[in-house]
Amino acid sequence: MTIPIRIRLTAVYCAVFWLSTALLEAVAYVSLTSAIDAVVDRELRERADGLEEFLNEHVSRVSASKLQTELTSHVALGPQFLEIDYVAGPRIFQSKSLAAVQTLRHAGSSPLIWTAQSAGRPLRILALRRKINGRSYDLYLGADLTIPFEILLRFRLLIFLSAPIVLGCASLAGYWVGKRALEPVSRLTFAAKSISAANLSSRLSEPNSGDELQDLARTLNGMLGRIEDAFREATQFTANASHELRTPLALIRTTAEVALLRVSGNADSYREALYRVLREAEKNTVLLDDMLRLSRADSIARVLALQPVALGPHIEQVCERIAPLAREKNLLLKCDLAPSSFCVPADAGYLRRLWLILLDNAIKYTPAGGTIDVSIRPGAPGFVICEIEDSGIGISDSDLPHIFERFFRADKARSREEGGAGLGLSIARWIVEAHHASIEVESTAGRGSRFRVILPAVARLRPAGALTPSTRLISQ
Ligand code: ADP
């Protein structure tokens, strides 16, 4: 069973409040008791001194019976409790009230002080031995503690009676404080509960209190914002993906329907139809692969197992692989791999995919007879720059900020014809980020584009001076 925070807060508040009050009262009670004892004890000692003086004066001068009479009249003046015993002889004097005390302990060499009962009255008794005129006497003096005990009793009563009142007040105060403190949290909870996929743009109201609750509301709103962005992106991605898949699928269906309706179709026309179906199916496979790659990239943390990769040979391999495409389009593909001594921490598979995307785009968007330059050069200390420059159609200033967005294509019809769905650069950007690198683009419409990838370098394989510049024409 979970106990609400409000109740827990109240319980803790009550316990702390009650314990501190009880402690305070206990300390006050003990202090009062010892203060009373101290005052009474001091008074008893003063009286003992007075009695000693009196005995010094009278013991030798007056007879025992005269002394007893004088002491009796002295005791009669006030509620005195007194006993005087001659240690080696008879008792000299005992007041009635002290006779009621059951046992009087012998003083001995050091004085004794204790509390006893005399006929139902509390008494504080001081016993001490004094030498008077060469004889030892035991003096017993008592003080009535009835009034101090009454004060202490009333004090105890007050403590016991006030305990439930204190506890009740503490509970009410604790509950009220807890309720007030948690009210904004309840409001936030209520508001947060009302937010669903249908109203993700709603936000929690932020109290202007400048405290942790304002911070919490702001943090939750920030989180809602990020969730909303991710949700919008996912929805957009699904819509775009459906749109992209619909066109080739419709083409496949139409082609198949037309072929089936053909009554007297020859083998060539059927082959032509099948070829078209195959081409569209292939395009769809590429598109689905790209989408899968991107959705995986979204769902896994961007952590790749990076191993040192020699950049020069790596890019050279990619260029060789793509060269037939460039050749087919009559493009000049040049690789300037002079600083091939650079080693970068990379996932070779993903890095290869990055260069393939950029080179594939360069080939797609460069008209026949154009040039594509691939080069590697040192960047800022610890970095290496790889550039892919083409003399193609370029990208307009208005399209440039969007080219890394998913499904963005500057020229929709043309890109579709080339087989692109606008996912290549999104994947490229993801790969770049996963390599802790960055990507930049410079482009002028009608004159060409330059994609620059800046990668962190681990080391140079050989000193740069030992290298001879080597520009290779991979295709012509
Ligand atoms: P696509 O599959 O359409 O090529 P990308 O994400 O790779 O998708 O590229 C997005 C858009 O950026 C392309 O449709 C194209 O308009 C533009 N683009 C990318 N690379 C180049 C380039 N080298 N030259 C001109 N335009 C480019």
Coordinates of C-alpha atoms and ligand atoms in Angstrom, one line a residue:
M1 CA 0.0 0.0 0.0
T2 CA 1.4 3.4 -0.9
I3 CA 0.9 6.2 1.5
P4 CA 0.4 9.6 -0.2
I5 CA 3.2 12.1 0.2
R6 CA 0.9 14.6 1.9
I7 CA 0.2 12.1 4.7
R8 CA 3.8 11.1 5.0
L9 CA 4.8 14.8 5.2
T10 CA 2.2 15.3 7.9
A11 CA 3.4 12.3 9.9
V12 CA 7.0 13.4 9.7
Y13 CA 6.2 16.9 10.6
C14 CA 4.1 15.7 13.6
A15 CA 6.8 13.3 14.8
V16 CA 9.5 16.0 14.6
F17 CA 7.3 18.7 16.2
W18 CA 6.1 16.4 18.9
L19 CA 9.5 15.0 19.7
S20 CA 11.1 18.4 19.9
T21 CA 8.3 19.6 22.2
A22 CA 8.6 16.6 24.4
L23 CA 12.3 17.0 24.6
L24 CA 11.9 20.7 25.5
E25 CA 9.3 19.9 28.2
A26 CA 11.5 17.1 29.6
V27 CA 14.5 19.5 29.8
A28 CA 12.4 22.1 31.4
Y29 CA 11.0 19.6 34.0
V30 CA 14.5 18.3 34.9
S31 CA 15.9 21.8 35.1
L32 CA 13.0 22.9 37.4
T33 CA 13.5 19.9 39.7
S34 CA 17.2 20.4 40.0
A35 CA 16.7 24.2 40.6
I36 CA 14.3 23.4 43.4
D37 CA 16.7 20.9 44.9
A38 CA 19.5 23.4 44.7
V39 CA 17.6 26.2 46.4
V40 CA 16.3 23.9 49.2
D41 CA 19.8 22.3 49.7
R42 CA 21.4 25.7 50.0
E43 CA 18.8 26.8 52.5
L44 CA 19.4 23.6 54.5
R45 CA 23.1 24.2 54.6
E46 CA 22.7 27.8 55.8
R47 CA 20.4 26.6 58.5
A48 CA 23.0 23.9 59.5
D49 CA 25.6 26.7 59.8
G50 CA 23.2 28.7 62.0
L51 CA 22.5 25.7 64.2
E52 CA 26.2 25.0 64.6
E53 CA 26.7 28.5 65.8
F54 CA 23.8 28.3 68.2
L55 CA 25.1 25.0 69.6
N56 CA 28.6 26.4 70.0
E57 CA 27.3 29.2 72.0
H58 CA 24.8 27.2 74.2
V59 CA 26.0 23.6 74.6
S60 CA 28.7 24.4 77.2
R61 CA 26.8 27.3 78.9
V62 CA 23.3 25.9 79.5
S63 CA 22.0 22.6 80.8
A64 CA 20.6 19.9 78.6
S65 CA 17.0 20.6 79.6
K66 CA 17.4 24.3 79.0
L67 CA 18.9 23.6 75.6
Q68 CA 16.0 21.4 74.8
T69 CA 13.5 24.1 75.8
E70 CA 15.3 26.7 73.7
L71 CA 15.4 24.4 70.7
T72 CA 11.7 23.5 71.1
S73 CA 10.7 27.2 71.1
H74 CA 13.0 27.8 68.2
V75 CA 11.4 25.0 66.2
A76 CA 8.0 26.2 67.1
L77 CA 8.6 29.5 65.3
G78 CA 8.4 27.7 61.9
P79 CA 7.9 24.4 60.3
Q80 CA 11.4 23.2 61.3
F81 CA 12.5 19.6 61.2
L82 CA 15.4 19.1 63.4
E83 CA 17.2 16.3 65.3
I84 CA 20.5 16.6 67.2
D85 CA 22.2 13.4 68.3
Y86 CA 25.3 13.3 70.5
V87 CA 27.3 10.7 68.7
A88 CA 28.7 9.1 71.9
G89 CA 25.6 9.6 74.0
P90 CA 21.9 10.3 74.1
R91 CA 19.8 12.2 71.6
I92 CA 19.7 15.9 72.5
F93 CA 16.7 17.0 70.5
Q94 CA 14.1 15.7 67.9
S95 CA 11.2 17.6 66.4
K96 CA 8.0 15.6 66.1
S97 CA 7.8 15.7 62.4
L98 CA 11.2 14.4 61.9
A99 CA 10.5 11.5 64.3
A100 CA 8.0 10.3 61.7
V101 CA 10.7 9.7 59.2
Q102 CA 11.3 5.9 59.2
T103 CA 15.1 5.8 59.2
L104 CA 17.6 8.6 59.4
R105 CA 20.9 7.6 58.0
H106 CA 24.0 8.4 59.9
A107 CA 25.9 11.3 58.6
G108 CA 29.4 10.0 59.0
S109 CA 32.3 12.1 57.9
S110 CA 30.7 13.6 54.8
P111 CA 27.2 15.2 54.8
L112 CA 24.3 13.3 53.3
I113 CA 21.2 14.7 51.6
W114 CA 18.1 12.9 50.5
T115 CA 14.4 13.1 50.1
A116 CA 12.1 11.1 52.4
Q117 CA 8.4 11.0 53.5
S118 CA 7.2 12.2 56.9
A119 CA 3.6 11.6 57.7
G120 CA 2.7 11.8 54.0
R121 CA 4.8 15.0 53.4
P122 CA 7.8 15.0 51.2
L123 CA 10.9 16.1 53.1
R124 CA 14.4 17.0 52.0
I125 CA 16.8 15.9 54.7
L126 CA 20.4 17.0 55.3
A127 CA 22.5 15.0 57.7
L128 CA 25.9 16.1 58.8
R129 CA 28.4 15.5 61.7
R130 CA 29.9 18.5 63.5
K131 CA 32.3 18.8 66.3
I132 CA 31.1 21.2 69.0
N133 CA 33.2 21.8 72.1
G134 CA 35.3 18.7 71.4
R135 CA 32.2 16.5 71.1
S136 CA 30.7 15.0 67.9
Y137 CA 27.1 15.7 67.1
D138 CA 24.9 14.4 64.2
L139 CA 22.7 17.1 63.0
Y140 CA 19.6 16.3 60.9
L141 CA 17.7 19.2 59.2
G142 CA 14.6 18.8 57.1
A143 CA 12.8 21.1 54.6
D144 CA 9.2 20.6 53.6
L145 CA 8.9 20.0 49.9
T146 CA 5.1 20.0 49.7
I147 CA 4.8 23.3 47.8
P148 CA 7.7 22.6 45.3
F149 CA 6.2 19.1 44.7
E150 CA 2.8 20.7 44.1
I151 CA 4.4 23.0 41.5
L152 CA 6.1 20.1 39.8
L153 CA 2.9 18.1 39.8
R154 CA 1.0 20.9 38.1
F155 CA 3.8 21.3 35.6
R156 CA 3.6 17.5 34.8
L157 CA -0.1 17.8 34.5
L158 CA 0.3 20.7 32.1
I159 CA 2.7 18.7 30.0
F160 CA 0.3 15.7 29.8
L161 CA -2.7 17.8 29.0
S162 CA -0.9 19.9 26.4
A163 CA 0.5 16.8 24.6
P164 CA -2.7 15.9 22.6
I165 CA -3.4 19.6 21.9
V166 CA 0.2 20.1 20.6
L167 CA -0.1 16.9 18.6
G168 CA -3.5 17.9 17.1
C169 CA -2.2 21.4 16.2
A170 CA 1.0 19.9 14.6
S171 CA -1.1 17.4 12.6
L172 CA -3.4 20.2 11.3
A173 CA -0.4 22.5 10.5
G174 CA 1.5 19.7 8.9
Y175 CA -1.4 18.6 6.7
W176 CA -2.0 22.2 5.7
V177 CA 1.6 22.9 4.9
G178 CA 1.9 19.6 2.9
K179 CA -1.3 20.4 1.0
R180 CA -0.2 23.8 0.1
A181 CA 3.3 22.6 -0.9
L182 CA 1.9 19.9 -3.1
E183 CA -0.9 21.8 -4.7
P184 CA 1.2 23.0 -7.7
V185 CA 2.4 19.4 -8.2
S186 CA -1.2 18.2 -8.3
R187 CA -2.0 20.9 -10.8
L188 CA 1.0 19.9 -12.9
T189 CA -0.1 16.2 -12.7
F190 CA -3.6 17.0 -13.7
A191 CA -2.4 19.2 -16.6
A192 CA 0.1 16.6 -17.7
K193 CA -2.6 13.8 -17.7
S194 CA -4.7 15.8 -20.1
I195 CA -1.9 15.9 -22.7
S196 CA -2.1 13.1 -25.3
A197 CA -1.0 12.6 -28.9
A198 CA -4.1 14.7 -30.0
N199 CA -2.9 17.9 -28.2
L200 CA 0.9 17.4 -28.0
S201 CA 1.3 21.2 -28.6
S202 CA -0.3 22.0 -25.2
R203 CA 2.0 23.1 -22.5
L204 CA 1.9 23.1 -18.7
S205 CA 1.5 26.5 -17.1
E206 CA 4.7 27.5 -15.4
P207 CA 4.2 29.0 -11.9
N208 CA 6.2 32.2 -11.6
S209 CA 7.6 31.2 -8.3
G210 CA 11.3 30.9 -9.3
D211 CA 11.5 27.6 -7.3
E212 CA 11.9 23.9 -8.1
L213 CA 8.3 23.7 -9.2
Q214 CA 8.9 26.3 -11.9
D215 CA 12.0 24.4 -12.9
L216 CA 10.0 21.1 -13.0
A217 CA 7.3 22.7 -15.2
R218 CA 9.9 24.2 -17.5
T219 CA 11.7 20.9 -17.8
L220 CA 8.5 19.0 -18.5
N221 CA 7.6 21.6 -21.2
G222 CA 11.0 21.2 -22.7
M223 CA 10.5 17.4 -22.8
L224 CA 7.0 17.9 -24.3
G225 CA 8.5 20.1 -27.0
R226 CA 11.1 17.4 -27.9
I227 CA 8.5 14.7 -27.9
E228 CA 6.3 16.9 -30.1
D229 CA 9.1 17.4 -32.6
A230 CA 10.0 13.7 -32.6
F231 CA 6.3 12.8 -33.0
R232 CA 5.9 15.4 -35.8
E233 CA 9.0 14.0 -37.6
A234 CA 7.7 10.4 -37.2
T235 CA 4.3 11.4 -38.6
Q236 CA 5.9 13.3 -41.4
F237 CA 8.2 10.4 -42.1
T238 CA 5.3 8.0 -42.3
A239 CA 3.3 10.3 -44.6
N240 CA 6.3 10.9 -46.9
A241 CA 7.2 7.2 -46.9
S242 CA 3.6 6.2 -47.8
H243 CA 3.6 8.8 -50.5
E244 CA 6.9 7.6 -51.9
L245 CA 5.9 4.0 -51.9
R246 CA 2.5 4.7 -53.5
T247 CA 3.8 6.0 -56.8
P248 CA 6.0 3.0 -57.7
L249 CA 3.4 0.6 -56.5
A250 CA 0.7 2.3 -58.6
L251 CA 3.1 2.0 -61.5
I252 CA 3.7 -1.7 -60.9
R253 CA -0.1 -2.3 -60.7
T254 CA -0.9 -0.3 -63.8
T255 CA 1.8 -2.0 -65.8
A256 CA 0.7 -5.4 -64.7
E257 CA -3.0 -4.6 -65.4
V258 CA -2.2 -3.2 -68.9
A259 CA -0.1 -6.3 -69.6
L260 CA -2.9 -8.6 -68.5
L261 CA -5.6 -6.8 -70.5
R262 CA -3.5 -7.1 -73.6
V263 CA -5.3 -9.8 -75.6
S264 CA -2.7 -10.4 -78.2
G265 CA 0.4 -9.3 -76.5
N266 CA 3.7 -10.7 -77.8
A267 CA 6.6 -11.9 -75.7
D268 CA 8.5 -8.6 -76.1
S269 CA 5.7 -6.5 -74.8
Y270 CA 5.3 -8.8 -71.8
R271 CA 9.1 -8.6 -71.2
E272 CA 9.0 -4.9 -71.4
A273 CA 6.2 -4.8 -68.8
L274 CA 8.1 -7.2 -66.5
Y275 CA 11.2 -5.1 -66.9
R276 CA 9.3 -2.0 -65.8
V277 CA 7.8 -3.9 -62.9
L278 CA 11.3 -5.1 -61.9
R279 CA 12.8 -1.5 -62.1
E280 CA 10.1 -0.1 -59.9
A281 CA 10.4 -3.0 -57.5
E282 CA 14.2 -2.4 -57.3
K283 CA 13.6 1.3 -56.6
N284 CA 11.2 0.3 -53.9
T285 CA 13.7 -2.0 -52.3
V286 CA 16.3 0.8 -52.3
L287 CA 13.8 3.1 -50.7
L288 CA 12.7 0.6 -48.1
D289 CA 16.4 -0.1 -47.3
D290 CA 17.0 3.6 -46.8
M291 CA 13.9 4.0 -44.6
L292 CA 14.9 1.0 -42.5
R293 CA 18.4 2.4 -42.1
L294 CA 17.0 5.8 -41.0
S295 CA 14.5 4.3 -38.6
R296 CA 17.2 2.1 -37.1
A297 CA 19.5 5.1 -36.8
D298 CA 16.7 6.9 -34.9
S299 CA 16.1 4.0 -32.5
I300 CA 19.7 3.0 -31.7
A301 CA 22.0 5.3 -29.8
R302 CA 24.5 6.9 -32.2
V303 CA 27.4 4.8 -31.0
L304 CA 29.3 3.0 -33.6
A305 CA 32.3 0.7 -33.1
L306 CA 35.0 3.0 -34.5
Q307 CA 38.3 1.5 -35.8
P308 CA 41.2 3.3 -37.4
V309 CA 40.6 3.5 -41.1
A310 CA 43.2 4.7 -43.6
L311 CA 41.2 7.3 -45.4
G312 CA 43.1 7.5 -48.7
P313 CA 42.9 3.8 -49.7
H314 CA 39.3 3.7 -48.3
I315 CA 38.1 6.5 -50.6
E316 CA 40.0 5.2 -53.5
Q317 CA 38.1 1.9 -53.2
V318 CA 34.8 3.7 -53.2
C319 CA 35.8 5.8 -56.2
E320 CA 36.7 2.7 -58.1
R321 CA 33.4 1.1 -57.2
I322 CA 31.4 4.1 -58.5
A323 CA 33.6 4.8 -61.5
P324 CA 31.5 2.8 -63.9
L325 CA 28.5 5.0 -63.2
A326 CA 30.5 8.1 -63.9
R327 CA 31.9 6.6 -67.0
E328 CA 28.4 5.7 -68.2
K329 CA 27.4 9.3 -67.8
N330 CA 30.6 10.6 -69.5
L331 CA 31.8 12.3 -66.4
L332 CA 35.4 13.0 -65.3
L333 CA 36.0 11.5 -61.8
K334 CA 39.3 12.8 -60.3
C335 CA 40.7 11.6 -57.0
D336 CA 43.3 13.8 -55.3
L337 CA 44.5 11.5 -52.6
A338 CA 47.9 13.1 -51.7
P339 CA 47.3 13.2 -48.0
S340 CA 46.2 9.6 -47.9
S341 CA 48.4 9.2 -44.9
F342 CA 45.4 10.2 -42.7
C343 CA 43.8 7.6 -40.4
V344 CA 40.4 8.3 -39.1
P345 CA 38.3 6.5 -36.3
A346 CA 35.4 5.1 -38.3
D347 CA 33.0 2.3 -39.0
A348 CA 34.3 1.4 -42.5
G349 CA 30.9 0.2 -43.7
Y350 CA 29.0 3.3 -42.7
L351 CA 31.8 5.6 -43.9
R352 CA 31.7 3.8 -47.3
R353 CA 28.0 4.4 -47.5
L354 CA 28.6 8.2 -46.8
W355 CA 31.0 8.6 -49.7
L356 CA 28.7 6.5 -52.0
I357 CA 25.7 8.8 -51.2
L358 CA 27.7 12.0 -51.9
L359 CA 29.4 10.5 -55.0
D360 CA 26.1 9.1 -56.3
N361 CA 24.5 12.5 -55.9
A362 CA 27.4 14.2 -57.6
I363 CA 26.9 11.8 -60.6
K364 CA 23.1 12.2 -60.6
Y365 CA 23.2 16.0 -60.5
T366 CA 26.0 16.6 -63.0
P367 CA 25.2 16.7 -66.6
A368 CA 27.3 14.6 -69.1
G369 CA 30.8 16.1 -69.8
G370 CA 31.0 17.5 -66.2
T371 CA 33.7 16.9 -63.6
I372 CA 33.7 15.4 -60.1
D373 CA 36.7 16.1 -57.9
V374 CA 37.4 14.0 -54.7
S375 CA 40.2 15.3 -52.5
I376 CA 41.6 14.9 -49.0
R377 CA 43.6 17.6 -47.2
P378 CA 44.5 18.4 -43.6
G379 CA 42.2 20.6 -41.7
A380 CA 42.6 22.2 -38.2
P381 CA 45.0 20.3 -36.0
G382 CA 43.5 16.8 -35.4
F383 CA 41.1 17.0 -38.3
V384 CA 41.1 15.9 -41.9
I385 CA 38.9 17.4 -44.7
C386 CA 37.4 15.3 -47.5
E387 CA 35.8 17.3 -50.3
I388 CA 33.5 16.1 -53.2
E389 CA 33.1 18.8 -55.7
D390 CA 31.0 18.6 -58.9
S391 CA 30.4 20.9 -61.8
G392 CA 26.7 20.0 -61.8
I393 CA 23.4 21.8 -61.6
G394 CA 24.1 23.1 -58.2
I395 CA 21.5 23.9 -55.4
S396 CA 19.6 27.2 -55.2
D397 CA 20.0 29.3 -52.0
S398 CA 16.4 28.6 -51.0
D399 CA 16.8 24.8 -51.2
L400 CA 20.2 24.7 -49.6
P401 CA 19.0 24.8 -45.9
H402 CA 16.7 21.9 -46.6
I403 CA 18.7 19.3 -48.4
F404 CA 19.5 17.3 -45.3
E405 CA 15.8 17.0 -44.4
R406 CA 14.1 13.6 -45.0
F407 CA 12.4 13.2 -48.3
F408 CA 13.5 16.7 -49.5
R409 CA 14.2 16.9 -53.2
A410 CA 14.9 20.2 -54.9
D411 CA 13.5 19.0 -58.3
K412 CA 10.9 16.4 -57.4
A413 CA 10.2 15.1 -60.9
R414 CA 13.9 14.9 -61.9
S415 CA 15.0 13.2 -58.6
R416 CA 12.3 10.6 -58.9
E417 CA 13.4 9.8 -62.4
E418 CA 16.9 9.4 -61.1
G419 CA 15.6 7.0 -58.4
G420 CA 16.2 9.3 -55.4
A421 CA 13.6 9.7 -52.7
G422 CA 15.3 12.5 -50.8
L423 CA 16.7 10.2 -48.0
G424 CA 20.4 10.0 -49.1
L425 CA 21.6 13.2 -47.4
S426 CA 19.6 12.5 -44.2
I427 CA 21.5 9.2 -43.9
A428 CA 24.7 11.0 -44.7
R429 CA 24.1 13.5 -42.0
W430 CA 23.4 10.7 -39.5
I431 CA 26.6 8.9 -40.4
V432 CA 28.6 12.1 -40.1
E433 CA 27.2 12.8 -36.6
A434 CA 27.9 9.2 -35.5
H435 CA 31.5 9.7 -36.5
H436 CA 31.7 13.0 -34.5
A437 CA 32.4 14.7 -37.7
S438 CA 30.6 17.6 -39.5
I439 CA 29.4 18.2 -43.1
E440 CA 29.2 21.5 -45.0
V441 CA 27.9 22.4 -48.4
E442 CA 28.7 25.2 -50.8
S443 CA 26.7 25.4 -54.0
T444 CA 25.8 27.8 -56.7
A445 CA 22.8 27.0 -58.9
G446 CA 24.0 26.1 -62.4
R447 CA 27.7 25.9 -61.5
G448 CA 28.1 23.0 -59.1
S449 CA 28.3 21.9 -55.5
R450 CA 31.0 21.2 -53.0
F451 CA 30.3 18.8 -50.1
R452 CA 32.9 19.0 -47.3
V453 CA 33.2 16.4 -44.6
I454 CA 35.5 17.3 -41.6
L455 CA 36.6 14.2 -39.7
P456 CA 38.6 13.8 -36.6
A457 CA 41.9 12.2 -37.5
V458 CA 43.8 9.7 -35.3
A459 CA 47.2 9.8 -36.9
R460 CA 49.2 10.1 -40.1
L461 CA 50.5 6.9 -41.5
R462 CA 53.6 8.5 -43.0
P463 CA 55.0 12.1 -42.8
A464 CA 53.3 14.3 -45.3
G465 CA 56.6 15.3 -46.9
A466 CA 57.3 11.7 -47.9
L467 CA 54.2 11.7 -50.1
T468 CA 54.1 12.5 -53.7
P469 CA 50.9 14.2 -54.9
S470 CA 48.9 11.7 -56.8
T471 CA 45.9 12.8 -58.7
R472 CA 44.2 9.9 -60.3
L473 CA 41.6 10.0 -63.0
I474 CA 39.4 7.1 -62.1
S475 CA 37.0 7.6 -65.0
Q476 CA 36.8 9.6 -68.2
Ligands
ADP1 P1 18.0 12.2 -53.5 O1 17.8 10.8 -53.2 O2 16.8 12.9 -54.0 O3 19.3 12.5 -54.2 P2 19.3 13.3 -51.2 O4 18.9 13.4 -49.8 O5 20.6 12.6 -51.5 O6 18.1 12.8 -52.0 O7 19.4 14.8 -51.7 C1 18.4 15.7 -51.5 C2 18.3 16.8 -52.5 O8 19.5 17.6 -52.5 C3 18.3 16.2 -53.9 O9 17.0 15.9 -54.3 C4 18.9 17.3 -54.7 O10 17.9 18.2 -55.1 C5 19.9 18.0 -53.8 N1 21.3 17.5 -54.0 C6 22.0 16.7 -53.3 N2 23.2 16.5 -53.8 C7 23.3 17.4 -54.9 C8 24.4 17.7 -55.8 N3 25.6 17.2 -55.7 N4 24.1 18.6 -56.7 C9 22.9 19.2 -56.8 N5 21.9 18.9 -56.0 C10 22.1 18.0 -55.0

